[in-house]
């Protein structure tokens, strides 16, 4: 089994400084590539919610809260028996993992 961490916008907060609300998600993928389905059945684990300036569109690797949310998700995956792979996806947070099924 394989998974990759992606970012998903889950809501919006309007005001003087509008923000997107989102989360990192570990989603199942196969050897042909990531399963981009929005179906919840491909999600293994989620991070805590994070806020992003609406004009940014994507998490910032220099933002402490974004990094902490990602590191928290990585830690939970590793505790659940997932092993981080050296190859990565396009974005800085697209970290890939594999889990070997017990024999």
mmCIF file of N, CA and C in Angstrom, residues 2-97:
data_model
loop_
_atom_site.group_PDB
_atom_site.id
_atom_site.type_symbol
_atom_site.label_atom_id
_atom_site.label_comp_id
_atom_site.label_asym_id
_atom_site.label_seq_id
_atom_site.Cartn_x
_atom_site.Cartn_y
_atom_site.Cartn_z
ATOM 1 N N UNK A 2 0.406 2.266 -0.691
ATOM 2 C CA UNK A 2 1.129 3.523 -0.765
ATOM 3 C C UNK A 2 0.186 4.681 -0.470
ATOM 4 N N UNK A 3 0.739 5.776 0.053
ATOM 5 C CA UNK A 3 -0.043 6.991 0.227
ATOM 6 C C UNK A 3 0.862 8.187 -0.012
ATOM 7 N N UNK A 4 0.227 9.314 -0.278
ATOM 8 C CA UNK A 4 0.944 10.576 -0.482
ATOM 9 C C UNK A 4 0.177 11.670 0.236
ATOM 10 N N UNK A 5 0.906 12.587 0.848
ATOM 11 C CA UNK A 5 0.269 13.704 1.528
ATOM 12 C C UNK A 5 -0.056 14.780 0.495
ATOM 13 N N UNK A 6 -1.302 15.222 0.523
ATOM 14 C CA UNK A 6 -1.771 16.285 -0.361
ATOM 15 C C UNK A 6 -2.383 17.385 0.500
ATOM 16 N N UNK A 7 -2.724 18.505 -0.125
ATOM 17 C CA UNK A 7 -3.418 19.587 0.570
ATOM 18 C C UNK A 7 -4.821 19.701 0.000
ATOM 19 N N UNK A 8 -5.798 19.885 0.873
ATOM 20 C CA UNK A 8 -7.178 20.037 0.432
ATOM 21 C C UNK A 8 -7.808 21.236 1.136
ATOM 22 N N UNK A 9 -8.350 22.176 0.369
ATOM 23 C CA UNK A 9 -9.095 23.281 0.948
ATOM 24 C C UNK A 9 -10.439 22.738 1.439
ATOM 25 N N UNK A 10 -10.816 23.095 2.664
ATOM 26 C CA UNK A 10 -12.054 22.573 3.241
ATOM 27 C C UNK A 10 -13.071 23.661 3.553
ATOM 28 N N UNK A 11 -12.673 24.927 3.457
ATOM 29 C CA UNK A 11 -13.608 26.009 3.759
ATOM 30 C C UNK A 11 -12.975 27.370 3.547
ATOM 31 N N UNK A 12 -13.736 28.393 3.915
ATOM 32 C CA UNK A 12 -13.271 29.768 3.766
ATOM 33 C C UNK A 12 -13.676 30.574 4.991
ATOM 34 N N UNK A 13 -12.896 31.590 5.284
ATOM 35 C CA UNK A 13 -13.242 32.531 6.342
ATOM 36 C C UNK A 13 -13.189 33.921 5.739
ATOM 37 N N UNK A 14 -14.317 34.591 5.737
ATOM 38 C CA UNK A 14 -14.397 35.911 5.130
ATOM 39 C C UNK A 14 -14.195 36.993 6.169
ATOM 40 N N UNK A 15 -13.725 38.137 5.724
ATOM 41 C CA UNK A 15 -13.496 39.282 6.591
ATOM 42 C C UNK A 15 -12.569 40.250 5.892
ATOM 43 N N UNK A 16 -11.950 41.114 6.647
ATOM 44 C CA UNK A 16 -11.012 42.081 6.071
ATOM 45 C C UNK A 16 -9.858 41.351 5.395
ATOM 46 N N UNK A 17 -9.381 40.302 6.026
ATOM 47 C CA UNK A 17 -8.316 39.476 5.463
ATOM 48 C C UNK A 17 -8.863 38.062 5.238
ATOM 49 N N UNK A 18 -9.484 37.802 4.094
ATOM 50 C CA UNK A 18 -10.073 36.470 3.865
ATOM 51 C C UNK A 18 -9.003 35.382 3.849
ATOM 52 N N UNK A 19 -9.402 34.219 4.315
ATOM 53 C CA UNK A 19 -8.481 33.088 4.386
ATOM 54 C C UNK A 19 -9.176 31.818 3.917
ATOM 55 N N UNK A 20 -8.365 30.941 3.336
ATOM 56 C CA UNK A 20 -8.837 29.597 3.020
ATOM 57 C C UNK A 20 -8.507 28.711 4.211
ATOM 58 N N UNK A 21 -9.374 27.789 4.516
ATOM 59 C CA UNK A 21 -9.134 26.813 5.581
ATOM 60 C C UNK A 21 -8.929 25.469 4.893
ATOM 61 N N UNK A 22 -7.906 24.752 5.304
ATOM 62 C CA UNK A 22 -7.614 23.476 4.666
ATOM 63 C C UNK A 22 -6.906 22.534 5.615
ATOM 64 N N UNK A 23 -6.470 21.421 5.049
ATOM 65 C CA UNK A 23 -5.779 20.399 5.835
ATOM 66 C C UNK A 23 -4.901 19.563 4.913
ATOM 67 N N UNK A 24 -3.878 18.982 5.496
ATOM 68 C CA UNK A 24 -3.088 18.002 4.765
ATOM 69 C C UNK A 24 -3.808 16.671 4.904
ATOM 70 N N UNK A 25 -3.802 15.890 3.836
ATOM 71 C CA UNK A 25 -4.456 14.589 3.854
ATOM 72 C C UNK A 25 -3.500 13.540 3.301
ATOM 73 N N UNK A 26 -3.416 12.417 3.979
ATOM 74 C CA UNK A 26 -2.668 11.274 3.458
ATOM 75 C C UNK A 26 -3.670 10.460 2.652
ATOM 76 N N UNK A 27 -3.462 10.391 1.328
ATOM 77 C CA UNK A 27 -4.395 9.700 0.437
ATOM 78 C C UNK A 27 -3.737 8.492 -0.197
ATOM 79 N N UNK A 28 -4.521 7.443 -0.334
ATOM 80 C CA UNK A 28 -4.054 6.219 -0.983
ATOM 81 C C UNK A 28 -3.702 6.508 -2.441
ATOM 82 N N UNK A 29 -2.685 5.813 -2.933
ATOM 83 C CA UNK A 29 -2.361 5.852 -4.354
ATOM 84 C C UNK A 29 -1.774 4.525 -4.745
ATOM 85 N N UNK A 30 -1.798 4.257 -6.035
ATOM 86 C CA UNK A 30 -1.245 2.991 -6.506
ATOM 87 C C UNK A 30 0.010 3.265 -7.319
ATOM 88 N N UNK A 31 0.588 2.268 -7.899
ATOM 89 C CA UNK A 31 1.844 2.425 -8.639
ATOM 90 C C UNK A 31 1.669 3.242 -9.913
ATOM 91 N N UNK A 32 0.423 3.437 -10.362
ATOM 92 C CA UNK A 32 0.179 4.260 -11.545
ATOM 93 C C UNK A 32 0.152 5.747 -11.212
ATOM 94 N N UNK A 33 0.123 6.095 -9.949
ATOM 95 C CA UNK A 33 0.079 7.493 -9.536
ATOM 96 C C UNK A 33 -0.948 7.701 -8.448
ATOM 97 N N UNK A 34 -1.004 8.922 -7.962
ATOM 98 C CA UNK A 34 -1.888 9.213 -6.832
ATOM 99 C C UNK A 34 -3.349 9.125 -7.238
ATOM 100 N N UNK A 35 -4.157 8.667 -6.338
ATOM 101 C CA UNK A 35 -5.599 8.616 -6.539
ATOM 102 C C UNK A 35 -6.145 10.005 -6.210
ATOM 103 N N UNK A 36 -6.445 10.790 -7.220
ATOM 104 C CA UNK A 36 -6.908 12.160 -7.010
ATOM 105 C C UNK A 36 -8.398 12.259 -6.710
ATOM 106 N N UNK A 37 -9.021 11.161 -6.485
ATOM 107 C CA UNK A 37 -10.451 11.153 -6.195
ATOM 108 C C UNK A 37 -10.730 11.985 -4.945
ATOM 109 N N UNK A 38 -11.806 12.751 -4.976
ATOM 110 C CA UNK A 38 -12.211 13.508 -3.797
ATOM 111 C C UNK A 38 -12.974 12.638 -2.811
ATOM 112 N N UNK A 39 -13.096 11.386 -3.119
ATOM 113 C CA UNK A 39 -13.825 10.459 -2.268
ATOM 114 C C UNK A 39 -13.109 10.318 -0.931
ATOM 115 N N UNK A 40 -13.873 10.354 0.147
ATOM 116 C CA UNK A 40 -13.289 10.228 1.484
ATOM 117 C C UNK A 40 -12.715 8.848 1.752
ATOM 118 N N UNK A 41 -13.081 7.847 0.965
ATOM 119 C CA UNK A 41 -12.567 6.504 1.228
ATOM 120 C C UNK A 41 -11.107 6.335 0.811
ATOM 121 N N UNK A 42 -10.495 7.333 0.163
ATOM 122 C CA UNK A 42 -9.070 7.260 -0.171
ATOM 123 C C UNK A 42 -8.209 7.939 0.895
ATOM 124 N N UNK A 43 -8.848 8.602 1.860
ATOM 125 C CA UNK A 43 -8.108 9.324 2.898
ATOM 126 C C UNK A 43 -7.767 8.376 4.042
ATOM 127 N N UNK A 44 -6.483 8.342 4.390
ATOM 128 C CA UNK A 44 -6.018 7.514 5.501
ATOM 129 C C UNK A 44 -6.050 8.311 6.807
ATOM 130 N N UNK A 45 -5.434 9.480 6.798
ATOM 131 C CA UNK A 45 -5.395 10.359 7.973
ATOM 132 C C UNK A 45 -5.389 11.810 7.514
ATOM 133 N N UNK A 46 -5.799 12.709 8.424
ATOM 134 C CA UNK A 46 -5.840 14.144 8.141
ATOM 135 C C UNK A 46 -5.050 14.891 9.199
ATOM 136 N N UNK A 47 -4.551 16.073 8.828
ATOM 137 C CA UNK A 47 -3.873 16.938 9.787
ATOM 138 C C UNK A 47 -4.893 17.828 10.478
ATOM 139 N N UNK A 48 -4.425 18.622 11.403
ATOM 140 C CA UNK A 48 -5.266 19.668 11.964
ATOM 141 C C UNK A 48 -5.522 20.699 10.871
ATOM 142 N N UNK A 49 -6.553 21.499 11.025
ATOM 143 C CA UNK A 49 -6.867 22.532 10.036
ATOM 144 C C UNK A 49 -5.835 23.649 10.077
ATOM 145 N N UNK A 50 -5.559 24.203 8.907
ATOM 146 C CA UNK A 50 -4.648 25.339 8.799
ATOM 147 C C UNK A 50 -5.339 26.434 7.996
ATOM 148 N N UNK A 51 -4.860 27.669 8.173
ATOM 149 C CA UNK A 51 -5.395 28.799 7.429
ATOM 150 C C UNK A 51 -4.337 29.320 6.474
ATOM 151 N N UNK A 52 -4.801 29.717 5.296
ATOM 152 C CA UNK A 52 -3.912 30.232 4.250
ATOM 153 C C UNK A 52 -4.518 31.517 3.714
ATOM 154 N N UNK A 53 -3.706 32.531 3.494
ATOM 155 C CA UNK A 53 -4.207 33.751 2.865
ATOM 156 C C UNK A 53 -4.850 33.368 1.545
ATOM 157 N N UNK A 54 -6.037 33.872 1.284
ATOM 158 C CA UNK A 54 -6.803 33.463 0.106
ATOM 159 C C UNK A 54 -6.054 33.684 -1.206
ATOM 160 N N UNK A 55 -5.136 34.618 -1.248
ATOM 161 C CA UNK A 55 -4.389 34.867 -2.483
ATOM 162 C C UNK A 55 -3.213 33.912 -2.652
ATOM 163 N N UNK A 56 -2.877 33.139 -1.617
ATOM 164 C CA UNK A 56 -1.725 32.229 -1.682
ATOM 165 C C UNK A 56 -2.052 30.906 -2.350
ATOM 166 N N UNK A 57 -3.218 30.361 -2.085
ATOM 167 C CA UNK A 57 -3.725 29.119 -2.679
ATOM 168 C C UNK A 57 -3.039 27.837 -2.218
ATOM 169 N N UNK A 58 -1.898 27.907 -1.569
ATOM 170 C CA UNK A 58 -1.169 26.699 -1.194
ATOM 171 C C UNK A 58 -0.417 26.930 0.122
ATOM 172 N N UNK A 59 -0.197 25.881 0.920
ATOM 173 C CA UNK A 59 0.550 26.030 2.172
ATOM 174 C C UNK A 59 1.969 26.540 1.930
ATOM 175 N N UNK A 60 2.460 27.282 2.908
ATOM 176 C CA UNK A 60 3.788 27.896 2.829
ATOM 177 C C UNK A 60 4.755 27.127 3.732
ATOM 178 N N UNK A 61 5.844 26.619 3.164
ATOM 179 C CA UNK A 61 6.778 25.824 3.981
ATOM 180 C C UNK A 61 7.526 26.664 5.008
ATOM 181 N N UNK A 62 7.451 28.001 4.916
ATOM 182 C CA UNK A 62 8.080 28.869 5.907
ATOM 183 C C UNK A 62 7.137 29.189 7.060
ATOM 184 N N UNK A 63 5.864 28.817 6.922
ATOM 185 C CA UNK A 63 4.868 29.090 7.954
ATOM 186 C C UNK A 63 4.955 28.015 9.034
ATOM 187 N N UNK A 64 5.193 28.446 10.266
ATOM 188 C CA UNK A 64 5.383 27.518 11.381
ATOM 189 C C UNK A 64 4.163 26.617 11.596
ATOM 190 N N UNK A 65 2.964 27.160 11.523
ATOM 191 C CA UNK A 65 1.758 26.364 11.742
ATOM 192 C C UNK A 65 1.557 25.330 10.637
ATOM 193 N N UNK A 66 1.893 25.692 9.413
ATOM 194 C CA UNK A 66 1.763 24.745 8.309
ATOM 195 C C UNK A 66 2.744 23.595 8.496
ATOM 196 N N UNK A 67 3.988 23.929 8.858
ATOM 197 C CA UNK A 67 5.000 22.892 9.078
ATOM 198 C C UNK A 67 4.623 21.986 10.243
ATOM 199 N N UNK A 68 4.098 22.549 11.316
ATOM 200 C CA UNK A 68 3.703 21.749 12.478
ATOM 201 C C UNK A 68 2.550 20.806 12.133
ATOM 202 N N UNK A 69 1.589 21.288 11.350
ATOM 203 C CA UNK A 69 0.463 20.432 10.947
ATOM 204 C C UNK A 69 0.968 19.262 10.107
ATOM 205 N N UNK A 70 1.890 19.542 9.185
ATOM 206 C CA UNK A 70 2.449 18.485 8.346
ATOM 207 C C UNK A 70 3.265 17.501 9.172
ATOM 208 N N UNK A 71 4.111 18.005 10.057
ATOM 209 C CA UNK A 71 4.933 17.128 10.902
ATOM 210 C C UNK A 71 4.065 16.265 11.821
ATOM 211 N N UNK A 72 2.961 16.818 12.305
ATOM 212 C CA UNK A 72 2.043 16.038 13.137
ATOM 213 C C UNK A 72 1.429 14.885 12.360
ATOM 214 N N UNK A 73 1.042 15.145 11.110
ATOM 215 C CA UNK A 73 0.479 14.097 10.267
ATOM 216 C C UNK A 73 1.520 13.031 9.949
ATOM 217 N N UNK A 74 2.744 13.460 9.647
ATOM 218 C CA UNK A 74 3.832 12.513 9.368
ATOM 219 C C UNK A 74 4.060 11.613 10.588
ATOM 220 N N UNK A 75 4.094 12.203 11.772
ATOM 221 C CA UNK A 75 4.292 11.424 12.998
ATOM 222 C C UNK A 75 3.196 10.390 13.217
ATOM 223 N N UNK A 76 1.954 10.773 12.954
ATOM 224 C CA UNK A 76 0.834 9.842 13.111
ATOM 225 C C UNK A 76 0.909 8.708 12.097
ATOM 226 N N UNK A 77 1.339 9.019 10.871
ATOM 227 C CA UNK A 77 1.497 7.966 9.863
ATOM 228 C C UNK A 77 2.590 6.985 10.272
ATOM 229 N N UNK A 78 3.712 7.516 10.736
ATOM 230 C CA UNK A 78 4.823 6.656 11.141
ATOM 231 C C UNK A 78 4.429 5.777 12.329
ATOM 232 N N UNK A 79 3.676 6.306 13.280
ATOM 233 C CA UNK A 79 3.207 5.499 14.415
ATOM 234 C C UNK A 79 2.274 4.390 13.956
ATOM 235 N N UNK A 80 1.566 4.635 12.854
ATOM 236 C CA UNK A 80 0.631 3.637 12.324
ATOM 237 C C UNK A 80 1.326 2.626 11.416
ATOM 238 N N UNK A 81 2.670 2.707 11.302
ATOM 239 C CA UNK A 81 3.419 1.714 10.539
ATOM 240 C C UNK A 81 3.741 2.090 9.105
ATOM 241 N N UNK A 82 3.566 3.356 8.736
ATOM 242 C CA UNK A 82 3.897 3.805 7.389
ATOM 243 C C UNK A 82 5.356 4.216 7.346
ATOM 244 N N UNK A 83 6.029 3.892 6.254
ATOM 245 C CA UNK A 83 7.452 4.188 6.068
ATOM 246 C C UNK A 83 7.608 5.255 4.982
ATOM 247 N N UNK A 84 8.336 6.325 5.321
ATOM 248 C CA UNK A 84 8.529 7.414 4.361
ATOM 249 C C UNK A 84 9.441 6.966 3.222
ATOM 250 N N UNK A 85 9.070 7.307 1.996
ATOM 251 C CA UNK A 85 9.853 6.965 0.812
ATOM 252 C C UNK A 85 10.724 8.150 0.404
ATOM 253 N N UNK A 86 11.846 7.893 -0.279
ATOM 254 C CA UNK A 86 12.720 9.000 -0.682
ATOM 255 C C UNK A 86 12.122 9.870 -1.792
ATOM 256 N N UNK A 87 11.323 9.280 -2.682
ATOM 257 C CA UNK A 87 10.750 10.089 -3.756
ATOM 258 C C UNK A 87 9.585 10.915 -3.225
ATOM 259 N N UNK A 88 9.392 12.086 -3.857
ATOM 260 C CA UNK A 88 8.361 13.023 -3.434
ATOM 261 C C UNK A 88 7.549 13.465 -4.630
ATOM 262 N N UNK A 89 6.431 14.093 -4.345
ATOM 263 C CA UNK A 89 5.601 14.677 -5.384
ATOM 264 C C UNK A 89 6.103 16.066 -5.750
ATOM 265 N N UNK A 90 5.290 16.825 -6.441
ATOM 266 C CA UNK A 90 5.666 18.139 -6.957
ATOM 267 C C UNK A 90 5.808 19.180 -5.850
ATOM 268 N N UNK A 91 4.861 19.241 -4.929
ATOM 269 C CA UNK A 91 4.865 20.255 -3.874
ATOM 270 C C UNK A 91 5.735 19.829 -2.698
ATOM 271 N N UNK A 92 6.170 20.777 -1.886
ATOM 272 C CA UNK A 92 7.058 20.494 -0.755
ATOM 273 C C UNK A 92 6.425 19.542 0.260
ATOM 274 N N UNK A 93 5.119 19.532 0.336
ATOM 275 C CA UNK A 93 4.415 18.694 1.306
ATOM 276 C C UNK A 93 3.977 17.345 0.725
ATOM 277 N N UNK A 94 4.220 17.102 -0.552
ATOM 278 C CA UNK A 94 3.832 15.831 -1.187
ATOM 279 C C UNK A 94 4.821 14.727 -0.828
ATOM 280 N N UNK A 95 4.725 14.259 0.401
ATOM 281 C CA UNK A 95 5.617 13.220 0.908
ATOM 282 C C UNK A 95 4.922 11.879 0.712
ATOM 283 N N UNK A 96 5.668 10.903 0.252
ATOM 284 C CA UNK A 96 5.090 9.586 -0.048
ATOM 285 C C UNK A 96 5.522 8.555 0.990
ATOM 286 N N UNK A 97 4.618 7.617 1.232
ATOM 287 C CA UNK A 97 4.834 6.565 2.217
ATOM 288 C C UNK A 97 4.400 5.229 1.643
#
